[in-house]
Amino acid sequence: MMDAIGVPKSEIFCSSLTGFGIPLSHDFNEDMRDRIQQPKLVILLMTPAYMDSPFCLMEVGAAWVKAFKPLPVVVPPVTFAQVTSTIGLKQGWNITDSKKLQEVRDTVLQALGIQGHDNHTFDRKKEKWLHDLAKQLKKLAPSPKVARAELKNAEAGKLAAQKKLAAKAEENARLDARLEALKAFQPSALIIEDEPIIAMDIEELLTKQGFKVVGIARTEREALDLGLRLRPDIITTDIQLADGSSGIDAVNTILETINAGVVFVTAFPERLLNGNRPDSSYLVTKPFGMEVLAEKVKESYADLLRQREYIERK
């Protein structure tokens, strides 16, 4: 305004502009009250941030109450409808309307009663101002406020999402409870095998078949401890164990206390011919195919279920 129109610095007051506002150590409210007693022109740069500021709107109210001469400068996306609802039917200037720049200049000079700069200086400054305007408008922070209808829609959407989330959480809780209940009926298995890689393969197969592997034993002693303590439904066992002990003896001792299906997985099937093999046990010879072992485990578990059902009926 000083460079383009020629308004003296002493005639300009802007509370938010360095050099034109409240001096250091001055009381803000007192200086503001004193400065706006009799202004010749009140320029209201009505940006989104300005319209959101309670203090700025208080300035607008003071200008309206005291019947000062206002020049509303509307900065999009602020609309004239917002301006008229704030300060009444005052004619304002949309800052993007370059055709009215000359009229704005004349209004300022007339209100202040000064000659100002010549048209050449004004036109030169105007061209630069128009060039910079688009960049400056892009830098303006958008208003955080939203229309009431948009707010209500957002709140309704939030409520619907919360209800949906609560329903999903309730459904998940029911599914978790059902899963825990099903786990209680999950059949268990004990692996008696002294070769770690083979034991891992058998464990993977049993898990895929729906069994919970409760332990892996490498010796007869370990097998007895796990078998009698964990009471598995299915036992897969080798015959010759790590310390030279017998898988046959291990399962025979375990079966004296619990009822379980047994599948021998061994490279020495002939050792089962001595008559010590448990009744209803199955045999898979090493090296074995996973499909064969899976089938024998299914058959052994099916026999176990039929046997338990028979005992319950008795």
Short mmCIF file of C-alpha atoms in Angstrom, two decimals:
data_model
loop_
_atom_site.label_atom_id
_atom_site.label_comp_id
_atom_site.label_asym_id
_atom_site.label_seq_id
_atom_site.Cartn_x
_atom_site.Cartn_y
_atom_site.Cartn_z
CA MET A 1 0.00 0.00 0.00
CA MET A 2 2.88 2.36 0.75
CA ASP A 3 4.80 1.49 -2.42
CA ALA A 4 1.91 1.18 -4.85
CA ILE A 5 -0.58 3.79 -3.65
CA GLY A 6 1.67 6.10 -1.65
CA VAL A 7 0.06 5.90 1.81
CA PRO A 8 2.47 7.24 4.46
CA LYS A 9 3.66 4.67 6.99
CA SER A 10 2.34 6.82 9.82
CA GLU A 11 -1.18 6.39 8.42
CA ILE A 12 -1.13 2.59 8.49
CA PHE A 13 -1.91 0.39 11.49
CA CYS A 14 -1.92 -3.42 11.29
CA SER A 15 -1.71 -5.33 14.57
CA SER A 16 -0.14 -8.43 12.94
CA LEU A 17 2.44 -6.69 10.73
CA THR A 18 5.92 -5.86 12.05
CA GLY A 19 6.53 -2.14 12.10
CA PHE A 20 2.86 -1.29 11.77
CA GLY A 21 1.45 -2.89 14.93
CA ILE A 22 1.83 -2.71 18.69
CA PRO A 23 5.27 -1.54 19.87
CA LEU A 24 7.23 -3.71 22.30
CA SER A 25 6.25 -3.40 25.96
CA HIS A 26 2.92 -1.72 25.09
CA ASP A 27 -0.34 -3.12 26.39
CA PHE A 28 -2.02 -4.83 23.45
CA ASN A 29 -5.63 -4.19 24.44
CA GLU A 30 -5.02 -0.54 25.36
CA ASP A 31 -3.13 0.20 22.14
CA MET A 32 -5.79 -1.51 20.07
CA ARG A 33 -8.51 0.52 21.77
CA ASP A 34 -6.64 3.78 21.25
CA ARG A 35 -5.67 3.10 17.64
CA ILE A 36 -9.18 2.37 16.40
CA GLN A 37 -10.91 5.36 17.94
CA GLN A 38 -11.30 7.34 14.72
CA PRO A 39 -9.85 5.46 11.73
CA LYS A 40 -10.50 6.96 8.29
CA LEU A 41 -10.71 3.51 6.68
CA VAL A 42 -10.83 -0.01 8.10
CA ILE A 43 -9.50 -2.60 5.63
CA LEU A 44 -10.73 -6.08 6.54
CA LEU A 45 -8.62 -8.78 4.86
CA MET A 46 -11.14 -11.58 5.30
CA THR A 47 -9.15 -14.80 4.85
CA PRO A 48 -10.31 -18.20 6.19
CA ALA A 49 -7.99 -17.78 9.19
CA TYR A 50 -9.38 -14.27 9.82
CA MET A 51 -12.95 -15.56 9.81
CA ASP A 52 -11.95 -18.32 12.27
CA SER A 53 -10.36 -15.88 14.72
CA PRO A 54 -12.65 -14.66 17.55
CA PHE A 55 -10.38 -11.64 18.07
CA CYS A 56 -10.53 -10.66 14.38
CA LEU A 57 -14.31 -10.97 14.39
CA MET A 58 -14.31 -8.77 17.46
CA GLU A 59 -12.46 -6.17 15.38
CA VAL A 60 -15.15 -6.47 12.72
CA GLY A 61 -17.83 -6.00 15.35
CA ALA A 62 -16.12 -2.92 16.72
CA ALA A 63 -15.92 -1.40 13.24
CA TRP A 64 -19.63 -2.10 12.70
CA VAL A 65 -20.72 -0.74 16.11
CA LYS A 66 -18.71 2.45 15.73
CA ALA A 67 -19.95 2.90 12.13
CA PHE A 68 -16.43 3.12 10.73
CA LYS A 69 -15.92 2.99 7.00
CA PRO A 70 -14.94 -0.58 6.18
CA LEU A 71 -13.37 -1.95 3.02
CA PRO A 72 -13.94 -5.73 3.08
CA VAL A 73 -11.33 -7.61 1.04
CA VAL A 74 -12.68 -11.12 0.48
CA VAL A 75 -10.08 -13.87 0.02
CA PRO A 76 -11.43 -17.14 -1.44
CA PRO A 77 -12.76 -19.51 -0.29
CA VAL A 78 -14.41 -16.90 1.94
CA THR A 79 -17.59 -15.74 0.19
CA PHE A 80 -19.50 -12.48 0.12
CA ALA A 81 -22.36 -14.28 1.87
CA GLN A 82 -20.12 -14.71 4.93
CA VAL A 83 -19.10 -11.06 4.77
CA THR A 84 -22.62 -9.69 4.56
CA SER A 85 -23.72 -11.90 7.45
CA THR A 86 -20.90 -10.39 9.52
CA ILE A 87 -20.81 -6.67 8.71
CA GLY A 88 -24.03 -6.13 6.78
CA LEU A 89 -24.53 -5.20 3.15
CA LYS A 90 -21.18 -3.52 2.60
CA GLN A 91 -19.74 -3.59 -0.88
CA GLY A 92 -16.46 -5.42 -0.80
CA TRP A 93 -13.66 -6.47 -3.12
CA ASN A 94 -12.80 -10.04 -4.09
CA ILE A 95 -9.03 -10.00 -4.05
CA THR A 96 -8.87 -12.08 -7.24
CA ASP A 97 -10.81 -9.40 -9.20
CA SER A 98 -7.93 -7.42 -10.75
CA LYS A 99 -10.33 -5.10 -12.59
CA LYS A 100 -11.23 -3.39 -9.32
CA LEU A 101 -7.68 -2.60 -8.23
CA GLN A 102 -7.95 0.96 -9.51
CA GLU A 103 -11.21 1.41 -7.61
CA VAL A 104 -9.56 0.13 -4.45
CA ARG A 105 -6.74 2.66 -4.94
CA ASP A 106 -9.21 5.51 -5.40
CA THR A 107 -11.15 4.45 -2.29
CA VAL A 108 -8.00 4.50 -0.14
CA LEU A 109 -6.81 7.87 -1.46
CA GLN A 110 -10.23 9.44 -1.08
CA ALA A 111 -10.67 8.15 2.49
CA LEU A 112 -7.25 9.43 3.55
CA GLY A 113 -7.47 12.65 1.55
CA ILE A 114 -4.00 12.29 -0.01
CA GLN A 115 -2.60 12.54 -3.52
CA GLY A 116 -0.61 9.27 -3.51
CA HIS A 117 1.73 7.98 -6.23
CA ASP A 118 1.17 8.52 -9.92
CA ASN A 119 -0.50 5.93 -12.17
CA HIS A 120 2.83 4.77 -13.61
CA THR A 121 4.13 3.69 -10.20
CA PHE A 122 0.79 2.08 -9.33
CA ASP A 123 0.58 0.13 -12.59
CA ARG A 124 4.12 -1.17 -12.19
CA LYS A 125 3.47 -2.37 -8.65
CA LYS A 126 0.11 -3.79 -9.69
CA GLU A 127 1.68 -6.10 -12.28
CA LYS A 128 4.11 -7.52 -9.75
CA TRP A 129 1.33 -7.92 -7.18
CA LEU A 130 -0.86 -9.81 -9.65
CA HIS A 131 2.07 -12.09 -10.51
CA ASP A 132 2.68 -12.94 -6.84
CA LEU A 133 -0.98 -13.23 -5.80
CA ALA A 134 -1.58 -16.80 -7.01
CA LYS A 135 1.48 -18.07 -5.10
CA GLN A 136 0.45 -16.28 -1.94
CA LEU A 137 -3.10 -17.62 -2.08
CA LYS A 138 -1.77 -21.19 -2.31
CA LYS A 139 0.16 -20.62 0.92
CA LEU A 140 -2.94 -19.69 2.89
CA ALA A 141 -3.89 -22.28 5.49
CA PRO A 142 -7.35 -23.75 4.88
CA SER A 143 -10.03 -23.24 7.48
CA PRO A 144 -10.31 -26.14 9.92
CA LYS A 145 -14.01 -25.48 10.23
CA VAL A 146 -16.60 -27.46 8.31
CA ALA A 147 -20.25 -26.98 7.51
CA ARG A 148 -22.69 -28.22 10.15
CA ALA A 149 -24.20 -30.73 7.71
CA GLU A 150 -20.73 -32.10 6.94
CA LEU A 151 -19.98 -32.35 10.65
CA LYS A 152 -23.23 -34.22 11.30
CA ASN A 153 -22.49 -36.61 8.44
CA ALA A 154 -18.99 -37.22 9.80
CA GLU A 155 -20.35 -37.82 13.30
CA ALA A 156 -22.98 -40.22 11.93
CA GLY A 157 -20.27 -42.04 9.97
CA LYS A 158 -18.10 -42.24 13.07
CA LEU A 159 -20.99 -43.64 15.13
CA ALA A 160 -21.78 -46.22 12.45
CA ALA A 161 -18.11 -47.22 12.26
CA GLN A 162 -17.93 -47.55 16.06
CA LYS A 163 -21.03 -49.77 16.09
CA LYS A 164 -19.59 -51.88 13.29
CA LEU A 165 -16.27 -52.14 15.13
CA ALA A 166 -18.05 -53.13 18.34
CA ALA A 167 -19.99 -55.81 16.46
CA LYS A 168 -16.78 -57.13 14.93
CA ALA A 169 -15.10 -57.17 18.34
CA GLU A 170 -18.05 -59.08 19.78
CA GLU A 171 -17.93 -61.54 16.88
CA ASN A 172 -14.17 -62.01 17.35
CA ALA A 173 -14.71 -62.66 21.05
CA ARG A 174 -17.30 -65.34 20.22
CA LEU A 175 -14.94 -66.93 17.69
CA ASP A 176 -12.06 -66.88 20.18
CA ALA A 177 -14.26 -68.55 22.79
CA ARG A 178 -15.34 -71.17 20.26
CA LEU A 179 -11.73 -71.77 19.25
CA GLU A 180 -10.69 -72.27 22.85
CA ALA A 181 -13.60 -74.68 23.32
CA LEU A 182 -12.56 -76.63 20.22
CA LYS A 183 -8.97 -76.77 21.43
CA ALA A 184 -10.22 -78.63 24.47
CA PHE A 185 -11.36 -81.40 22.10
CA GLN A 186 -8.20 -81.35 19.97
CA PRO A 187 -6.59 -84.81 20.04
CA SER A 188 -3.03 -84.98 21.35
CA ALA A 189 -0.04 -86.95 20.14
CA LEU A 190 3.27 -88.15 21.56
CA ILE A 191 6.26 -88.81 19.30
CA ILE A 192 8.87 -91.34 20.44
CA GLU A 193 11.77 -90.95 18.01
CA ASP A 194 15.52 -90.56 18.51
CA GLU A 195 16.30 -88.99 15.12
CA PRO A 196 15.51 -85.22 15.33
CA ILE A 197 14.83 -84.67 11.61
CA ILE A 198 12.40 -87.58 11.43
CA ALA A 199 10.73 -86.37 14.64
CA MET A 200 10.25 -82.92 13.09
CA ASP A 201 8.71 -84.43 9.95
CA ILE A 202 6.29 -86.51 12.01
CA GLU A 203 5.40 -83.50 14.16
CA GLU A 204 4.58 -81.43 11.06
CA LEU A 205 2.40 -84.22 9.67
CA LEU A 206 0.52 -84.73 12.93
CA THR A 207 -0.10 -80.99 13.27
CA LYS A 208 -1.54 -80.86 9.76
CA GLN A 209 -3.77 -83.80 10.68
CA GLY A 210 -5.24 -81.76 13.55
CA PHE A 211 -3.28 -83.25 16.44
CA LYS A 212 -1.56 -81.27 19.15
CA VAL A 213 1.94 -82.69 19.63
CA VAL A 214 2.45 -82.61 23.40
CA GLY A 215 5.97 -84.00 23.47
CA ILE A 216 8.88 -85.73 21.73
CA ALA A 217 10.81 -88.45 23.57
CA ARG A 218 14.18 -89.96 22.54
CA THR A 219 14.38 -92.72 25.17
CA GLU A 220 12.06 -95.17 26.93
CA ARG A 221 12.41 -93.22 30.18
CA GLU A 222 11.45 -89.93 28.53
CA ALA A 223 8.55 -91.65 26.78
CA LEU A 224 7.19 -93.05 30.04
CA ASP A 225 7.42 -89.67 31.76
CA LEU A 226 5.62 -87.81 28.96
CA GLY A 227 3.12 -90.52 28.16
CA LEU A 228 1.89 -91.10 31.72
CA ARG A 229 1.88 -87.39 32.56
CA LEU A 230 0.34 -85.96 29.34
CA ARG A 231 -1.90 -88.95 28.41
CA PRO A 232 -1.80 -88.60 24.58
CA ASP A 233 -4.48 -89.95 22.24
CA ILE A 234 -1.99 -91.13 19.61
CA ILE A 235 1.58 -92.38 20.00
CA THR A 236 4.01 -92.78 17.10
CA THR A 237 7.10 -94.68 18.13
CA ASP A 238 10.30 -96.15 16.81
CA ILE A 239 11.41 -99.51 18.19
CA GLN A 240 15.11 -98.88 18.84
CA LEU A 241 15.60 -95.66 20.85
CA ALA A 242 18.60 -93.41 21.56
CA ASP A 243 20.02 -95.25 24.57
CA GLY A 244 19.30 -98.70 23.17
CA SER A 245 16.01 -98.92 25.07
CA SER A 246 12.82 -100.23 23.48
CA GLY A 247 9.89 -98.28 22.07
CA ILE A 248 7.80 -101.45 22.31
CA ASP A 249 8.39 -101.68 26.06
CA ALA A 250 7.64 -97.95 26.43
CA VAL A 251 4.23 -98.09 24.77
CA ASN A 252 3.25 -101.33 26.48
CA THR A 253 3.92 -99.73 29.87
CA ILE A 254 2.03 -96.55 28.91
CA LEU A 255 -0.97 -98.55 27.65
CA GLU A 256 -1.30 -100.23 31.06
CA THR A 257 -2.48 -96.84 32.36
CA ILE A 258 -4.07 -94.98 29.42
CA ASN A 259 -6.02 -95.81 26.30
CA ALA A 260 -4.19 -94.61 23.15
CA GLY A 261 -3.65 -95.50 19.51
CA VAL A 262 -0.16 -96.65 18.53
CA VAL A 263 1.69 -96.41 15.19
CA PHE A 264 5.16 -97.97 14.99
CA VAL A 265 7.50 -96.10 12.64
CA THR A 266 10.62 -98.26 12.37
CA ALA A 267 13.35 -99.69 10.17
CA PHE A 268 13.18 -102.94 12.17
CA PRO A 269 9.61 -104.29 11.65
CA GLU A 270 10.77 -107.86 12.27
CA ARG A 271 11.22 -107.03 15.96
CA LEU A 272 7.44 -106.82 16.25
CA LEU A 273 7.19 -110.55 15.56
CA ASN A 274 8.18 -111.53 19.10
CA GLY A 275 4.61 -111.16 20.35
CA ASN A 276 5.13 -108.00 22.39
CA ARG A 277 3.34 -105.76 19.89
CA PRO A 278 0.24 -104.06 21.40
CA ASP A 279 -3.14 -105.02 20.04
CA SER A 280 -4.61 -102.80 17.31
CA SER A 281 -1.27 -101.08 16.67
CA TYR A 282 -0.20 -100.07 13.17
CA LEU A 283 3.13 -100.34 11.36
CA VAL A 284 4.93 -97.95 8.99
CA THR A 285 8.34 -99.06 7.74
CA LYS A 286 11.24 -96.63 7.35
CA PRO A 287 11.91 -95.02 4.98
CA PHE A 288 8.25 -94.04 4.75
CA GLY A 289 6.01 -91.77 2.70
CA MET A 290 4.05 -89.08 4.49
CA GLU A 291 0.80 -90.20 2.86
CA VAL A 292 1.24 -93.71 4.25
CA LEU A 293 1.95 -92.44 7.76
CA ALA A 294 -0.99 -90.05 7.60
CA GLU A 295 -3.34 -92.86 6.61
CA LYS A 296 -2.13 -95.14 9.42
CA VAL A 297 -2.52 -92.34 12.00
CA LYS A 298 -6.11 -91.75 10.82
CA GLU A 299 -6.90 -95.47 11.06
CA SER A 300 -5.37 -95.75 14.52
CA TYR A 301 -7.27 -92.71 15.81
CA ALA A 302 -10.54 -93.99 14.30
CA ASP A 303 -10.02 -97.34 16.10
CA LEU A 304 -9.39 -95.45 19.34
CA LEU A 305 -12.63 -93.47 19.03
CA ARG A 306 -14.63 -96.64 18.31
CA GLN A 307 -13.04 -98.34 21.30
CA ARG A 308 -13.84 -95.40 23.59
CA GLU A 309 -17.41 -95.28 22.32
CA TYR A 310 -17.79 -99.00 23.02
CA ILE A 311 -16.47 -98.57 26.55
CA GLU A 312 -18.87 -95.68 27.20
CA ARG A 313 -21.85 -97.75 26.01
CA LYS A 314 -20.92 -100.54 28.39
#
